[in-house]
Amino acid sequence: MSQRTTDVNIIRMTAAIAALALTSACAMPPQGASPEQMAAYDNAVASMGCEMRTEREYLAVELQTGLTREQTIQAGQFRMASGAAVPLEGGGVKLVTGACA
């Protein structure tokens, strides 16, 4: 599978997850993620230009935070539900608060 195909699949998956997150009435932080990891998530996404779209960006955030892929996606959903992030057209997440405001 090519890198392009992988990136497109990640984008589609993220867009679908983002749509589900926006319809969720009650958002919660990722199960098992500490407050320190959530702060590290914000810092890691900010270090990536405040956006996560590609496999490389997700991997970098996972490595910086110690979160799993599922937790990273859930962190984005949680941030979107709380208004701290917005979904990107075509998939992905953009933080809009803190260092990304």
mmCIF file of the C-alpha atoms, coordinates in Angstrom:
data_MODEL
# 
_entry.id   MODEL 
# 
loop_
_atom_site.group_PDB 
_atom_site.id 
_atom_site.type_symbol 
_atom_site.label_atom_id 
_atom_site.label_alt_id 
_atom_site.label_comp_id 
_atom_site.label_asym_id 
_atom_site.label_entity_id 
_atom_site.label_seq_id 
_atom_site.pdbx_PDB_ins_code 
_atom_site.Cartn_x 
_atom_site.Cartn_y 
_atom_site.Cartn_z 
_atom_site.occupancy 
_atom_site.B_iso_or_equiv 
_atom_site.pdbx_formal_charge 
_atom_site.auth_seq_id 
_atom_site.auth_comp_id 
_atom_site.auth_asym_id 
_atom_site.auth_atom_id 
_atom_site.pdbx_PDB_model_num 
ATOM 1   C CA . MET A 1 1   ? 0.000   0.000  0.000  1.00 0.00 ? 1   MET A CA 1 
ATOM 2   C CA . SER A 1 2   ? 1.438   3.393  -0.957 1.00 0.00 ? 2   SER A CA 1 
ATOM 3   C CA . GLN A 1 3   ? 1.897   6.288  1.455  1.00 0.00 ? 3   GLN A CA 1 
ATOM 4   C CA . ARG A 1 4   ? -0.719  8.268  -0.506 1.00 0.00 ? 4   ARG A CA 1 
ATOM 5   C CA . THR A 1 5   ? -3.283  5.475  -0.132 1.00 0.00 ? 5   THR A CA 1 
ATOM 6   C CA . THR A 1 6   ? -2.529  5.223  3.584  1.00 0.00 ? 6   THR A CA 1 
ATOM 7   C CA . ASP A 1 7   ? -2.910  8.998  4.031  1.00 0.00 ? 7   ASP A CA 1 
ATOM 8   C CA . VAL A 1 8   ? -6.231  8.997  2.160  1.00 0.00 ? 8   VAL A CA 1 
ATOM 9   C CA . ASN A 1 9   ? -7.511  6.133  4.316  1.00 0.00 ? 9   ASN A CA 1 
ATOM 10  C CA . ILE A 1 10  ? -6.470  7.956  7.501  1.00 0.00 ? 10  ILE A CA 1 
ATOM 11  C CA . ILE A 1 11  ? -8.203  11.113 6.303  1.00 0.00 ? 11  ILE A CA 1 
ATOM 12  C CA . ARG A 1 12  ? -11.411 9.236  5.525  1.00 0.00 ? 12  ARG A CA 1 
ATOM 13  C CA . MET A 1 13  ? -11.330 7.412  8.837  1.00 0.00 ? 13  MET A CA 1 
ATOM 14  C CA . THR A 1 14  ? -10.710 10.650 10.726 1.00 0.00 ? 14  THR A CA 1 
ATOM 15  C CA . ALA A 1 15  ? -13.531 12.427 8.893  1.00 0.00 ? 15  ALA A CA 1 
ATOM 16  C CA . ALA A 1 16  ? -15.958 9.658  9.789  1.00 0.00 ? 16  ALA A CA 1 
ATOM 17  C CA . ILE A 1 17  ? -14.853 9.693  13.408 1.00 0.00 ? 17  ILE A CA 1 
ATOM 18  C CA . ALA A 1 18  ? -15.110 13.483 13.522 1.00 0.00 ? 18  ALA A CA 1 
ATOM 19  C CA . ALA A 1 19  ? -18.659 13.310 12.210 1.00 0.00 ? 19  ALA A CA 1 
ATOM 20  C CA . LEU A 1 20  ? -19.563 10.845 14.943 1.00 0.00 ? 20  LEU A CA 1 
ATOM 21  C CA . ALA A 1 21  ? -17.939 13.059 17.535 1.00 0.00 ? 21  ALA A CA 1 
ATOM 22  C CA . LEU A 1 22  ? -19.954 16.054 16.453 1.00 0.00 ? 22  LEU A CA 1 
ATOM 23  C CA . THR A 1 23  ? -23.192 14.123 16.850 1.00 0.00 ? 23  THR A CA 1 
ATOM 24  C CA . SER A 1 24  ? -22.245 12.861 20.275 1.00 0.00 ? 24  SER A CA 1 
ATOM 25  C CA . ALA A 1 25  ? -24.111 14.638 23.042 1.00 0.00 ? 25  ALA A CA 1 
ATOM 26  C CA . CYS A 1 26  ? -21.600 13.816 25.755 1.00 0.00 ? 26  CYS A CA 1 
ATOM 27  C CA . ALA A 1 27  ? -17.901 13.941 24.951 1.00 0.00 ? 27  ALA A CA 1 
ATOM 28  C CA . MET A 1 28  ? -15.331 12.524 27.307 1.00 0.00 ? 28  MET A CA 1 
ATOM 29  C CA . PRO A 1 29  ? -11.558 12.538 27.239 1.00 0.00 ? 29  PRO A CA 1 
ATOM 30  C CA . PRO A 1 30  ? -9.942  9.294  26.071 1.00 0.00 ? 30  PRO A CA 1 
ATOM 31  C CA . GLN A 1 31  ? -10.201 6.480  28.568 1.00 0.00 ? 31  GLN A CA 1 
ATOM 32  C CA . GLY A 1 32  ? -6.866  5.989  30.304 1.00 0.00 ? 32  GLY A CA 1 
ATOM 33  C CA . ALA A 1 33  ? -5.432  9.342  29.192 1.00 0.00 ? 33  ALA A CA 1 
ATOM 34  C CA . SER A 1 34  ? -4.062  11.456 32.018 1.00 0.00 ? 34  SER A CA 1 
ATOM 35  C CA . PRO A 1 35  ? -4.481  15.225 32.234 1.00 0.00 ? 35  PRO A CA 1 
ATOM 36  C CA . GLU A 1 36  ? -0.757  15.460 31.514 1.00 0.00 ? 36  GLU A CA 1 
ATOM 37  C CA . GLN A 1 37  ? -1.193  13.435 28.313 1.00 0.00 ? 37  GLN A CA 1 
ATOM 38  C CA . MET A 1 38  ? -4.054  15.681 27.220 1.00 0.00 ? 38  MET A CA 1 
ATOM 39  C CA . ALA A 1 39  ? -1.851  18.748 27.780 1.00 0.00 ? 39  ALA A CA 1 
ATOM 40  C CA . ALA A 1 40  ? 0.910   16.961 25.861 1.00 0.00 ? 40  ALA A CA 1 
ATOM 41  C CA . TYR A 1 41  ? -1.617  16.316 23.060 1.00 0.00 ? 41  TYR A CA 1 
ATOM 42  C CA . ASP A 1 42  ? -2.312  20.041 22.767 1.00 0.00 ? 42  ASP A CA 1 
ATOM 43  C CA . ASN A 1 43  ? 1.416   20.832 22.749 1.00 0.00 ? 43  ASN A CA 1 
ATOM 44  C CA . ALA A 1 44  ? 2.189   18.094 20.227 1.00 0.00 ? 44  ALA A CA 1 
ATOM 45  C CA . VAL A 1 45  ? -0.549  19.194 17.818 1.00 0.00 ? 45  VAL A CA 1 
ATOM 46  C CA . ALA A 1 46  ? 0.597   22.811 18.199 1.00 0.00 ? 46  ALA A CA 1 
ATOM 47  C CA . SER A 1 47  ? 4.135   21.721 17.296 1.00 0.00 ? 47  SER A CA 1 
ATOM 48  C CA . MET A 1 48  ? 2.715   20.227 14.072 1.00 0.00 ? 48  MET A CA 1 
ATOM 49  C CA . GLY A 1 49  ? 1.253   23.577 12.983 1.00 0.00 ? 49  GLY A CA 1 
ATOM 50  C CA . CYS A 1 50  ? -1.993  23.061 14.957 1.00 0.00 ? 50  CYS A CA 1 
ATOM 51  C CA . GLU A 1 51  ? -3.353  20.531 12.439 1.00 0.00 ? 51  GLU A CA 1 
ATOM 52  C CA . MET A 1 52  ? -3.350  16.751 12.152 1.00 0.00 ? 52  MET A CA 1 
ATOM 53  C CA . ARG A 1 53  ? -4.158  15.369 8.718  1.00 0.00 ? 53  ARG A CA 1 
ATOM 54  C CA . THR A 1 54  ? -1.598  12.756 7.750  1.00 0.00 ? 54  THR A CA 1 
ATOM 55  C CA . GLU A 1 55  ? -0.222  9.513  9.113  1.00 0.00 ? 55  GLU A CA 1 
ATOM 56  C CA . ARG A 1 56  ? 3.074   11.260 9.928  1.00 0.00 ? 56  ARG A CA 1 
ATOM 57  C CA . GLU A 1 57  ? 1.318   13.884 12.016 1.00 0.00 ? 57  GLU A CA 1 
ATOM 58  C CA . TYR A 1 58  ? -0.694  11.290 13.932 1.00 0.00 ? 58  TYR A CA 1 
ATOM 59  C CA . LEU A 1 59  ? 2.434   9.218  14.577 1.00 0.00 ? 59  LEU A CA 1 
ATOM 60  C CA . ALA A 1 60  ? 4.351   12.265 15.796 1.00 0.00 ? 60  ALA A CA 1 
ATOM 61  C CA . VAL A 1 61  ? 1.569   13.158 18.238 1.00 0.00 ? 61  VAL A CA 1 
ATOM 62  C CA . GLU A 1 62  ? 1.369   9.557  19.459 1.00 0.00 ? 62  GLU A CA 1 
ATOM 63  C CA . LEU A 1 63  ? 5.123   9.450  20.063 1.00 0.00 ? 63  LEU A CA 1 
ATOM 64  C CA . GLN A 1 64  ? 5.138   12.787 21.883 1.00 0.00 ? 64  GLN A CA 1 
ATOM 65  C CA . THR A 1 65  ? 2.179   11.958 24.122 1.00 0.00 ? 65  THR A CA 1 
ATOM 66  C CA . GLY A 1 66  ? 2.348   8.220  24.729 1.00 0.00 ? 66  GLY A CA 1 
ATOM 67  C CA . LEU A 1 67  ? -1.266  7.938  23.550 1.00 0.00 ? 67  LEU A CA 1 
ATOM 68  C CA . THR A 1 68  ? -2.451  5.099  21.341 1.00 0.00 ? 68  THR A CA 1 
ATOM 69  C CA . ARG A 1 69  ? -3.964  5.834  17.917 1.00 0.00 ? 69  ARG A CA 1 
ATOM 70  C CA . GLU A 1 70  ? -7.449  5.321  19.334 1.00 0.00 ? 70  GLU A CA 1 
ATOM 71  C CA . GLN A 1 71  ? -6.728  7.687  22.227 1.00 0.00 ? 71  GLN A CA 1 
ATOM 72  C CA . THR A 1 72  ? -5.273  10.262 19.825 1.00 0.00 ? 72  THR A CA 1 
ATOM 73  C CA . ILE A 1 73  ? -8.433  10.156 17.720 1.00 0.00 ? 73  ILE A CA 1 
ATOM 74  C CA . GLN A 1 74  ? -10.588 10.361 20.855 1.00 0.00 ? 74  GLN A CA 1 
ATOM 75  C CA . ALA A 1 75  ? -8.554  13.342 22.084 1.00 0.00 ? 75  ALA A CA 1 
ATOM 76  C CA . GLY A 1 76  ? -9.335  15.125 18.827 1.00 0.00 ? 76  GLY A CA 1 
ATOM 77  C CA . GLN A 1 77  ? -13.016 14.261 19.195 1.00 0.00 ? 77  GLN A CA 1 
ATOM 78  C CA . PHE A 1 78  ? -13.012 15.526 22.758 1.00 0.00 ? 78  PHE A CA 1 
ATOM 79  C CA . ARG A 1 79  ? -11.328 18.777 21.744 1.00 0.00 ? 79  ARG A CA 1 
ATOM 80  C CA . MET A 1 80  ? -13.857 19.259 18.912 1.00 0.00 ? 80  MET A CA 1 
ATOM 81  C CA . ALA A 1 81  ? -16.808 18.608 21.224 1.00 0.00 ? 81  ALA A CA 1 
ATOM 82  C CA . SER A 1 82  ? -15.487 21.157 23.708 1.00 0.00 ? 82  SER A CA 1 
ATOM 83  C CA . GLY A 1 83  ? -14.888 23.790 21.015 1.00 0.00 ? 83  GLY A CA 1 
ATOM 84  C CA . ALA A 1 84  ? -11.104 23.662 21.319 1.00 0.00 ? 84  ALA A CA 1 
ATOM 85  C CA . ALA A 1 85  ? -10.748 22.127 17.843 1.00 0.00 ? 85  ALA A CA 1 
ATOM 86  C CA . VAL A 1 86  ? -12.569 22.007 14.530 1.00 0.00 ? 86  VAL A CA 1 
ATOM 87  C CA . PRO A 1 87  ? -12.750 19.286 11.893 1.00 0.00 ? 87  PRO A CA 1 
ATOM 88  C CA . LEU A 1 88  ? -10.787 19.934 8.711  1.00 0.00 ? 88  LEU A CA 1 
ATOM 89  C CA . GLU A 1 89  ? -12.368 19.596 5.311  1.00 0.00 ? 89  GLU A CA 1 
ATOM 90  C CA . GLY A 1 90  ? -11.278 16.243 3.920  1.00 0.00 ? 90  GLY A CA 1 
ATOM 91  C CA . GLY A 1 91  ? -10.520 14.880 7.387  1.00 0.00 ? 91  GLY A CA 1 
ATOM 92  C CA . GLY A 1 92  ? -8.304  15.750 10.281 1.00 0.00 ? 92  GLY A CA 1 
ATOM 93  C CA . VAL A 1 93  ? -8.415  18.061 13.263 1.00 0.00 ? 93  VAL A CA 1 
ATOM 94  C CA . LYS A 1 94  ? -7.295  21.649 13.856 1.00 0.00 ? 94  LYS A CA 1 
ATOM 95  C CA . LEU A 1 95  ? -6.827  23.079 17.340 1.00 0.00 ? 95  LEU A CA 1 
ATOM 96  C CA . VAL A 1 96  ? -8.167  26.614 17.717 1.00 0.00 ? 96  VAL A CA 1 
ATOM 97  C CA . THR A 1 97  ? -7.318  27.474 21.332 1.00 0.00 ? 97  THR A CA 1 
ATOM 98  C CA . GLY A 1 98  ? -4.161  27.999 23.362 1.00 0.00 ? 98  GLY A CA 1 
ATOM 99  C CA . ALA A 1 99  ? -1.043  28.274 21.220 1.00 0.00 ? 99  ALA A CA 1 
ATOM 100 C CA . CYS A 1 100 ? -3.230  27.650 18.142 1.00 0.00 ? 100 CYS A CA 1 
ATOM 101 C CA . ALA A 1 101 ? -5.681  30.504 18.749 1.00 0.00 ? 101 ALA A CA 1 
# 
